[in-house]
mmCIF file of C-alpha atoms and ligand atoms in Angstrom:
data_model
loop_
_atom_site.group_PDB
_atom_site.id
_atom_site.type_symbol
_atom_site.label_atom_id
_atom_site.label_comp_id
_atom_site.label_asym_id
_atom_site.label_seq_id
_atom_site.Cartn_x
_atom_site.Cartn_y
_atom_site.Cartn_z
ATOM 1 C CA UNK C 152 -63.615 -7.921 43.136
ATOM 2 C CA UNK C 153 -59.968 -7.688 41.867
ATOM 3 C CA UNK C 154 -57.191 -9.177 44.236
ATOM 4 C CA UNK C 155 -54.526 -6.609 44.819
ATOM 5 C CA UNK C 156 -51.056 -7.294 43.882
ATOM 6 C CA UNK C 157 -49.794 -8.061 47.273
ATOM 7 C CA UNK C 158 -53.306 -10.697 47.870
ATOM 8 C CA UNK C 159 -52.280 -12.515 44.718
ATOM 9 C CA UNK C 160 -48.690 -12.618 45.386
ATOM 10 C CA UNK C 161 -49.584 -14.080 48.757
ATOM 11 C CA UNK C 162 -52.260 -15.982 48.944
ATOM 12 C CA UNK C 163 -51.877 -19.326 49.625
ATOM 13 C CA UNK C 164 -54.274 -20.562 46.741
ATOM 14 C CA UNK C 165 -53.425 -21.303 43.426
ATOM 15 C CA UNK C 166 -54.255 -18.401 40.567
ATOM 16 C CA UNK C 167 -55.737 -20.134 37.175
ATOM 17 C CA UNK C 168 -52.506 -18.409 35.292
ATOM 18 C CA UNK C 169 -50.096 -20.885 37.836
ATOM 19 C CA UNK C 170 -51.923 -23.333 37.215
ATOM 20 C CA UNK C 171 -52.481 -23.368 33.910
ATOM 21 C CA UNK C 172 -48.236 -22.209 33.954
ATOM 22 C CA UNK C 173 -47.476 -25.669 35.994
ATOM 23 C CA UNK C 174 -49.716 -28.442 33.777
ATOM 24 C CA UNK C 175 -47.621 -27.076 30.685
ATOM 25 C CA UNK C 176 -44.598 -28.670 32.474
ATOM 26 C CA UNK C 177 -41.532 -29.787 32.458
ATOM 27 C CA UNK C 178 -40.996 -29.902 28.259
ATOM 28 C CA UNK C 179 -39.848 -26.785 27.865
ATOM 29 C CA UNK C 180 -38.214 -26.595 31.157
ATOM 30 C CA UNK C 181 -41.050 -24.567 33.500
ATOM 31 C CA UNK C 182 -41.069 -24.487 36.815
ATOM 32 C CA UNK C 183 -43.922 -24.335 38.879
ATOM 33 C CA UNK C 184 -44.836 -23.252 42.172
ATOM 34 C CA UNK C 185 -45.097 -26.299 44.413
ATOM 35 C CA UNK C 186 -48.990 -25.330 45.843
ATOM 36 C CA UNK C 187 -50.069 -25.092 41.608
ATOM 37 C CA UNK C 188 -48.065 -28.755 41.331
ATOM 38 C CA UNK C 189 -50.139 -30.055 43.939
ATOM 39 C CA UNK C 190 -53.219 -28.997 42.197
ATOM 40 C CA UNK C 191 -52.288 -30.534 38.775
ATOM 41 C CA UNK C 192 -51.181 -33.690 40.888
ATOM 42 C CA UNK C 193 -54.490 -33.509 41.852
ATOM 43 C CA UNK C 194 -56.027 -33.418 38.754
ATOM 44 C CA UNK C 195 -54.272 -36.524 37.740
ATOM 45 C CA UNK C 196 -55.140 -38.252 40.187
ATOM 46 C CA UNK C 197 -58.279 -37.724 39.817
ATOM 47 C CA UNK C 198 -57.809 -39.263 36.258
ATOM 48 C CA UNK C 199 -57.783 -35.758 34.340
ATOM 49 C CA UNK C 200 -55.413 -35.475 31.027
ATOM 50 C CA UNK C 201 -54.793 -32.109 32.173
ATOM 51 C CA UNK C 202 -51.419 -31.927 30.723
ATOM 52 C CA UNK C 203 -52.312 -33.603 27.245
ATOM 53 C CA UNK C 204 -55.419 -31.120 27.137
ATOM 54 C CA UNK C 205 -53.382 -27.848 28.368
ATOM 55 C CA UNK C 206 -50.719 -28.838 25.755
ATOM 56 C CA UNK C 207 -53.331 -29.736 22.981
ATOM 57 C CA UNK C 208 -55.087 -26.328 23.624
ATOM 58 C CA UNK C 209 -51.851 -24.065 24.026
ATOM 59 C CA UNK C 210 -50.825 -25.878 20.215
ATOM 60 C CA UNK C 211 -54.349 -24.627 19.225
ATOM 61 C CA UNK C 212 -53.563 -20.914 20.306
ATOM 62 C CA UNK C 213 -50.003 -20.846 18.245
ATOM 63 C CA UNK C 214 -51.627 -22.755 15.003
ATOM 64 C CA UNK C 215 -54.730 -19.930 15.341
ATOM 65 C CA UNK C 216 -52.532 -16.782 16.156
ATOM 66 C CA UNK C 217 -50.521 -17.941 12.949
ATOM 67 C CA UNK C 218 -53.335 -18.349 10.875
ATOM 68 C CA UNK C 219 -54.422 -14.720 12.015
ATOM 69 C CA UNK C 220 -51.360 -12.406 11.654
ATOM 70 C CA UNK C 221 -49.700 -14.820 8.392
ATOM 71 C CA UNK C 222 -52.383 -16.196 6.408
ATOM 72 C CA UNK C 223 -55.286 -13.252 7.270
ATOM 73 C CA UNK C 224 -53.054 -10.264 7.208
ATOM 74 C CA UNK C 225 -53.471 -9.470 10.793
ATOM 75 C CA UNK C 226 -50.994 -7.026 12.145
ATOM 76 C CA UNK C 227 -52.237 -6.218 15.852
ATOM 77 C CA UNK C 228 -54.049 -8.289 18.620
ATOM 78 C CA UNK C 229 -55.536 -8.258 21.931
ATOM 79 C CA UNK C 230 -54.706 -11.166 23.910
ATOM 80 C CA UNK C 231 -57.354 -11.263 26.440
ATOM 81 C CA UNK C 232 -56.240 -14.299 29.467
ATOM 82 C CA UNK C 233 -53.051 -14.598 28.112
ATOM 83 C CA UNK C 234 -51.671 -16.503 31.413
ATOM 84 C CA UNK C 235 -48.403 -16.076 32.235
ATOM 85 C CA UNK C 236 -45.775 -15.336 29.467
ATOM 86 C CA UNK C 237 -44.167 -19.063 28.111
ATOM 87 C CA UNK C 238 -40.776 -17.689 28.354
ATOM 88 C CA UNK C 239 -38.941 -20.465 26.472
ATOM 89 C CA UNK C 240 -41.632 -20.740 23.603
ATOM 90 C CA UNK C 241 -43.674 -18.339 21.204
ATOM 91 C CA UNK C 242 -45.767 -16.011 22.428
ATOM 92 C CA UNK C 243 -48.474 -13.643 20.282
ATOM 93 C CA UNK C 244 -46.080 -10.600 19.784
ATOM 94 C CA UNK C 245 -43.113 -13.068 18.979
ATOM 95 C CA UNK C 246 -45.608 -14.380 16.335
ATOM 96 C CA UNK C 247 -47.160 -10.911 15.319
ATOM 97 C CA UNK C 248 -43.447 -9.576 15.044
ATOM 98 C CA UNK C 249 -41.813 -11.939 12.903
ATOM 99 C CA UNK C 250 -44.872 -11.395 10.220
ATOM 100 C CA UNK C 251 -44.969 -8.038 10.992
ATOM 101 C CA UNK C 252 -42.318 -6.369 11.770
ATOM 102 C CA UNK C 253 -42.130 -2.911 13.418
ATOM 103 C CA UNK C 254 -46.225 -2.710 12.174
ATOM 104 C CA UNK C 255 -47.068 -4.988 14.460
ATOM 105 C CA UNK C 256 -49.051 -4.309 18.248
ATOM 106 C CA UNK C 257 -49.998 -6.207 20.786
ATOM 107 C CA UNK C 258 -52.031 -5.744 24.195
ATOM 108 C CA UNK C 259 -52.242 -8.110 26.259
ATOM 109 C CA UNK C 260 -55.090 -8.103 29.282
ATOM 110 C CA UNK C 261 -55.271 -10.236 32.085
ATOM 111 C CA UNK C 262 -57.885 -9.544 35.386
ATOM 112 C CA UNK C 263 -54.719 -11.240 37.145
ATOM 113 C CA UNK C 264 -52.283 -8.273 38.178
ATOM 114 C CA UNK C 265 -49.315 -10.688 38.640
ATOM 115 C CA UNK C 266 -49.651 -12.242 34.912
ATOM 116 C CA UNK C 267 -49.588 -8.582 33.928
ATOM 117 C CA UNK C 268 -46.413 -7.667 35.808
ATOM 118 C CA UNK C 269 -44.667 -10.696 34.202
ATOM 119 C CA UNK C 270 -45.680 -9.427 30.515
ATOM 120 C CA UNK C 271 -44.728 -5.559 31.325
ATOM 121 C CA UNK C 272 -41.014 -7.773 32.260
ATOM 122 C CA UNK C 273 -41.455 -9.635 28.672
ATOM 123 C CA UNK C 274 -42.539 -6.549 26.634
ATOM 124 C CA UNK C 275 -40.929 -3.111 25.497
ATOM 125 C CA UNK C 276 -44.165 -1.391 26.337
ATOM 126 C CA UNK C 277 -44.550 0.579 23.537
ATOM 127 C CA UNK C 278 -45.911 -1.667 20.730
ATOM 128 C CA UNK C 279 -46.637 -4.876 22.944
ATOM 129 C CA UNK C 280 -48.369 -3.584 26.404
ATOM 130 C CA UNK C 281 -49.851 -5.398 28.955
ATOM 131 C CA UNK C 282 -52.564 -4.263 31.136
ATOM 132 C CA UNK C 283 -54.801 -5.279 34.088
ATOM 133 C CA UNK C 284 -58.416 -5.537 32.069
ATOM 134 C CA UNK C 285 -61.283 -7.420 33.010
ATOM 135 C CA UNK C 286 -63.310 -8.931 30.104
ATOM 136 C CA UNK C 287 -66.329 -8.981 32.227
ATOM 137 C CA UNK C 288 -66.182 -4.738 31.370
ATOM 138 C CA UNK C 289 -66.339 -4.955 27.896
ATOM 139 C CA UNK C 290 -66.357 -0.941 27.420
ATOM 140 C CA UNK C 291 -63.156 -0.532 29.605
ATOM 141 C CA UNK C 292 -61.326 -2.764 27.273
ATOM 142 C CA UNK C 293 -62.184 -1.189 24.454
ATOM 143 C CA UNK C 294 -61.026 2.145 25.773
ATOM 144 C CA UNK C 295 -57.579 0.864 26.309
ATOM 145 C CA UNK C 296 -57.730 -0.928 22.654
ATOM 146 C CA UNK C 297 -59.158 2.345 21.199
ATOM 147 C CA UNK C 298 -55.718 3.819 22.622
ATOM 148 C CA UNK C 299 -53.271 1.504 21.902
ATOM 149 C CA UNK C 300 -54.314 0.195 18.306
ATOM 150 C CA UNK C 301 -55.540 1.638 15.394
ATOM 151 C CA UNK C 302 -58.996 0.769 14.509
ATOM 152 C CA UNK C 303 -58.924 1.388 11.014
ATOM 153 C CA UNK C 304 -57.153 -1.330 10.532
ATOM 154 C CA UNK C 305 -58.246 -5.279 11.518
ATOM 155 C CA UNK C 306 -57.536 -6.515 15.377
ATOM 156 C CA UNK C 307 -57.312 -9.844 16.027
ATOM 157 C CA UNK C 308 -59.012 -10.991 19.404
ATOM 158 C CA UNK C 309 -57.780 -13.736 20.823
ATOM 159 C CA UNK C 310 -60.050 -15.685 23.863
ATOM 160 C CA UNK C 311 -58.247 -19.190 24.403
ATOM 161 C CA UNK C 312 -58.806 -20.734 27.583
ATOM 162 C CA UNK C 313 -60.730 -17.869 28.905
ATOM 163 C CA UNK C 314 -64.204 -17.811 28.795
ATOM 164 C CA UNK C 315 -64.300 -21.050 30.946
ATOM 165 C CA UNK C 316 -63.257 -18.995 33.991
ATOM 166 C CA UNK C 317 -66.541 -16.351 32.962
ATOM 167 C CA UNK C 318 -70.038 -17.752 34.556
ATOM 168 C CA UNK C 319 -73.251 -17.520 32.637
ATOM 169 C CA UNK C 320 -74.471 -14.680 34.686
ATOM 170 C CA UNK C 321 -71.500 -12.342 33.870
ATOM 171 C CA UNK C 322 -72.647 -12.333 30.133
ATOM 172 C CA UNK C 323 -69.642 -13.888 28.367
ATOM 173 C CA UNK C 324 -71.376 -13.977 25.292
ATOM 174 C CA UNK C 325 -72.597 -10.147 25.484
ATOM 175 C CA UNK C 326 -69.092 -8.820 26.743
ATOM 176 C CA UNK C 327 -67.378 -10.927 23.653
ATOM 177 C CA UNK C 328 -69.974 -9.169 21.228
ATOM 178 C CA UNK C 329 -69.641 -5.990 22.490
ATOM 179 C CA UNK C 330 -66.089 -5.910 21.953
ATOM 180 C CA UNK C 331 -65.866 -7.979 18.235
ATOM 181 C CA UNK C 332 -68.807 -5.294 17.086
ATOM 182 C CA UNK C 333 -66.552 -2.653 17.648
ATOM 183 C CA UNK C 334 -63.670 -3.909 15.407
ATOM 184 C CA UNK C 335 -63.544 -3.356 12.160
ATOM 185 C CA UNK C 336 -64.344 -5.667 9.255
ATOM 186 C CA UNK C 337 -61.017 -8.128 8.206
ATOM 187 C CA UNK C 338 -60.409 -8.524 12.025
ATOM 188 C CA UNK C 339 -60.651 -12.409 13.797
ATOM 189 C CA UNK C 340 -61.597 -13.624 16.613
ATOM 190 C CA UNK C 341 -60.086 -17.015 18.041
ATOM 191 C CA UNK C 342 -61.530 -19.081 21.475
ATOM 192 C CA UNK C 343 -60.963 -22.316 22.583
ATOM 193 C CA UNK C 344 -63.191 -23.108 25.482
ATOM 194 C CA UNK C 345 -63.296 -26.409 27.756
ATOM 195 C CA UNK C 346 -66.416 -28.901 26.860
ATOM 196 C CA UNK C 347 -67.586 -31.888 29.248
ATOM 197 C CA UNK C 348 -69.515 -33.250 26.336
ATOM 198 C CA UNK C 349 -67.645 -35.690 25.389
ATOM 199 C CA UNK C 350 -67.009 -37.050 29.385
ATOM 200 C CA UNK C 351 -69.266 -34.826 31.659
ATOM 201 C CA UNK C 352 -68.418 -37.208 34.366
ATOM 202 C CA UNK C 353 -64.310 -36.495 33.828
ATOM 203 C CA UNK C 354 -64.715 -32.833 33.227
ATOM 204 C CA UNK C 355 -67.052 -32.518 35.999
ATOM 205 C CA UNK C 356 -64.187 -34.463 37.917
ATOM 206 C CA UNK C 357 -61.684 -31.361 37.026
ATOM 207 C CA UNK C 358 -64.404 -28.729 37.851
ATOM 208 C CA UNK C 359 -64.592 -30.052 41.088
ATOM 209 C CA UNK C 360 -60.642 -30.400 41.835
ATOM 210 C CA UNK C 361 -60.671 -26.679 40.563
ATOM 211 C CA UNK C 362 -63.482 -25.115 42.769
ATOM 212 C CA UNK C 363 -62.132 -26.643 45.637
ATOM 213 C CA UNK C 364 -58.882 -24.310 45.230
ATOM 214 C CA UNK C 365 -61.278 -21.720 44.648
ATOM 215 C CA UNK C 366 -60.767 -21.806 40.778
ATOM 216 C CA UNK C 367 -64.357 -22.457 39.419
ATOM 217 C CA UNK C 368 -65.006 -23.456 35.894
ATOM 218 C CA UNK C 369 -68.378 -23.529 33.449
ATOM 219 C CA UNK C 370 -67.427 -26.147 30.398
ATOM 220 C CA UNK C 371 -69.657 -25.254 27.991
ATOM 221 C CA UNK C 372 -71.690 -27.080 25.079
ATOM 222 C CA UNK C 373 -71.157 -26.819 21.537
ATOM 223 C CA UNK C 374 -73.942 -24.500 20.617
ATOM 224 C CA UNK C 375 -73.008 -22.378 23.319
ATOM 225 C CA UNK C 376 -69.147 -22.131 22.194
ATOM 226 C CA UNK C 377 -70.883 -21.506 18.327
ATOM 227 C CA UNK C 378 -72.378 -18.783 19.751
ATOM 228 C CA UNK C 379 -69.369 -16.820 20.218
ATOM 229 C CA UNK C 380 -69.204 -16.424 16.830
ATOM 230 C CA UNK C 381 -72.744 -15.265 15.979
ATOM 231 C CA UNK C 382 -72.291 -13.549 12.690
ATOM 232 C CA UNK C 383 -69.210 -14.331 11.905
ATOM 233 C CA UNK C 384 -67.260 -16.425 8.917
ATOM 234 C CA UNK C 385 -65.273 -19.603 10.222
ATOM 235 C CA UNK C 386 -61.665 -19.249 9.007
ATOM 236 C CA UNK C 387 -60.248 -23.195 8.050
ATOM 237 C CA UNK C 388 -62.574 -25.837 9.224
ATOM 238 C CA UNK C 389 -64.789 -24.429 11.639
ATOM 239 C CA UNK C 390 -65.005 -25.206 15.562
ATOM 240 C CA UNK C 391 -63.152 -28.792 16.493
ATOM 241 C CA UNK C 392 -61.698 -30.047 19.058
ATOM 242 C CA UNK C 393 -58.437 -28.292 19.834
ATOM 243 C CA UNK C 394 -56.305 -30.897 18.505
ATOM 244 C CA UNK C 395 -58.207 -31.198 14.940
ATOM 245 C CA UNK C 396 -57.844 -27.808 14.262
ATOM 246 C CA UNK C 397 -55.201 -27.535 11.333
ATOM 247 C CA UNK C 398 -53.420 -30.598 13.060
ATOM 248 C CA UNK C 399 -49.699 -30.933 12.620
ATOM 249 C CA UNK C 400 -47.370 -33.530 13.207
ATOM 250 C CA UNK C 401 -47.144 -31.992 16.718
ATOM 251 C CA UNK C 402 -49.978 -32.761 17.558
ATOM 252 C CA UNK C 403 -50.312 -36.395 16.060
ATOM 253 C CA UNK C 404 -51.383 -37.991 19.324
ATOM 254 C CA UNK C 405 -54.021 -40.349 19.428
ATOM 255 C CA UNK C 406 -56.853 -40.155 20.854
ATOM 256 C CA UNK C 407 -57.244 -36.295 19.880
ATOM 257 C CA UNK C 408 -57.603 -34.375 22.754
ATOM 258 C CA UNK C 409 -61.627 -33.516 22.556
ATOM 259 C CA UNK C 410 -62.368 -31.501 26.194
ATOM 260 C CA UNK C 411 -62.033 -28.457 24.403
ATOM 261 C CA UNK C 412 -63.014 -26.698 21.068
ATOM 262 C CA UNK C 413 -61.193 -24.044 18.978
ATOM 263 C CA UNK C 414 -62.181 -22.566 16.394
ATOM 264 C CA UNK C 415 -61.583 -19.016 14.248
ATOM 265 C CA UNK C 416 -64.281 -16.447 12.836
ATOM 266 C CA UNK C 417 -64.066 -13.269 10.664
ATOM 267 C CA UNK C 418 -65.373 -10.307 11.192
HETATM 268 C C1 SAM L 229 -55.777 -20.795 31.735
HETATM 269 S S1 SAM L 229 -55.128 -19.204 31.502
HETATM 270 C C2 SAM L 229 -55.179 -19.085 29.707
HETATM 271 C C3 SAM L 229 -53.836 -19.102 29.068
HETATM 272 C C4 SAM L 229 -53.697 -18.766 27.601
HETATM 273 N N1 SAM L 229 -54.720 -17.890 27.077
HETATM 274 C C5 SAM L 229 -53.552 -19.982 26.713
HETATM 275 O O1 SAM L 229 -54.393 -20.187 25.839
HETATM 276 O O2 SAM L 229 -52.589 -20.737 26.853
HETATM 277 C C6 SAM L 229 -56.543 -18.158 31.847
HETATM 278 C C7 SAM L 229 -56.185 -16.699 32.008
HETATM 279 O O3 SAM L 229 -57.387 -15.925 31.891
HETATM 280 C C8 SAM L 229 -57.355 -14.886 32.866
HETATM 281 N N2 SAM L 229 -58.742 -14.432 33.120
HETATM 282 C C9 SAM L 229 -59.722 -15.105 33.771
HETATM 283 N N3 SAM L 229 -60.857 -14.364 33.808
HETATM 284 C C10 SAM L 229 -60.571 -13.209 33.148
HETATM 285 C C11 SAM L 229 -61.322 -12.037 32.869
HETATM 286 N N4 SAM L 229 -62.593 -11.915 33.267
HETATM 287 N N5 SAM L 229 -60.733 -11.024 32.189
HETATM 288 C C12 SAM L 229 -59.423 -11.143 31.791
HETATM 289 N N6 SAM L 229 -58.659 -12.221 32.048
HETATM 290 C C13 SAM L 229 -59.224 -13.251 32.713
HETATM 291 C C14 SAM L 229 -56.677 -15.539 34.050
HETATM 292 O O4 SAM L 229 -56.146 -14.591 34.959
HETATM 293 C C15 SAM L 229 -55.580 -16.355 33.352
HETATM 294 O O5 SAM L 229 -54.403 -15.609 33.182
#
């Protein structure tokens, strides 16, 4: 069931958006809660790269959104999980706006009714909304999307450090089909999704950290990240890790970052 805003404003536990807000760190001058730092000091210690791998991933989700609104034409997209807003960095209507102009929407939709709050503060509310969804009810975010974009034209869907948070028995794979079969043809879909296949003992390490704050996590093969995008043409070089994915000089760290793939399909 949904927290309420005043549960998730209070409770003492860690949400996966503060989290996720505190491992970005201190480079672009965040500050964190000190209950989400102790989790990612956790994490550390238990020898996790969560920074490098939060970083690696959020680089993934600018490099993809670009590739989707410049190079594929893509005027409006629904951020599902965005997290809370980056503030001092580019965001996806930052990015659809400057290619776009006035053309451009955005929606973002977060099961998390604080993240929410903190894009209606980011977001005029008119072209770029922000609204409490839950992927898990695929038909209910189509409804809103029906409403706020027009579906003649392509949507790009973005899914990036998402579906990790969805177990196998809430159909992740049947709620992401259900909404990319309703978009029409031209639009893009774009995941990265956490892997332990590379180091199922440190991932299981993090999953473990995680579930302990009551923040579970399902890292998920290859084949079963590929099959998010069933049917659809890879854009660029297909599902990577994060950090291969159109690398740029940003992201020139070695070793590449490889707990998490990304990858871009076409509708
Ligand atoms: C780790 S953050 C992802 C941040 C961002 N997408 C990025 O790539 O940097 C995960 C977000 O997904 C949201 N989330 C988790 N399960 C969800 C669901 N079933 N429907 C919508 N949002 C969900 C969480 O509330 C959180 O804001």
């Amino acid at each position: 069931m949904m927290a309420s805003y005043s549960e998730s404003v209070l409770r003492p536990v860690s949400s996966s958006a503060r989290v996720h807000h505190a491992a970005l760190g201190g480079a672009d001058g965040r500050e964190a809660y000190e209950d989400d730092e102790v989790v990612v000091q956790q994490l550390l210690a238990a020898g996790v790269p969560v920074r490098e791998l939060v970083r690696a991933r959020r680089a993934f989700y600018l490099r993809a959104v670009t590739c989707a609104v410049r190079d594929l034409g893509i005027a409006q997209v629904l951020d599902i999980g965005p997290g809370l807003p980056p503030y001092s960095t580019r965001d996806t209507h930052s990015i659809a706006d400057e290619h776009h102009g006035f053309r451009s929407r955005v929606l973002y939709a977060d099961v998390d009714p604080v993240v929410v709050a903190h894009w209606r503060m980011w977001t005029d509310g008119a072209r770029h909304r922000a609204e409490v969804l839950d992927l898990r009810e695929p038909d209910t975010v189509l409804t809103e999307a029906e409403a706020h974009f027009d579906l003649r034209h392509p949507v790009a869907v973005v899914l990036t450090g998402v579906l990790e948070e969805v177990a196998g028995g809430d159909s992740p794979h049947g709620c992401v089909r259900r909404i990319v079969d309703a978009l029409p043809s031209g639009s893009a879909l774009i995941v990265s999704h956490l892997t332990g296949e590379q180091d199922p003992e440190l991932v299981g390490r993090a999953v473990e950290v995680l579930s302990e704050v009551g923040l579970p996590l399902y890292p998920r093969k290859f084949e079963e990240i590929a099959g998010f995008f069933e049917g659809l043409r890879p854009v660029g070089p297909g599902l990577l890790p994060v950090s291969l994915w159109h690398p740029t000089h940003a992201d020139d760290h070695a070793p590449p970052v490889v707990h998490a793939y990304g990858g871009v399909g076409l509708v």
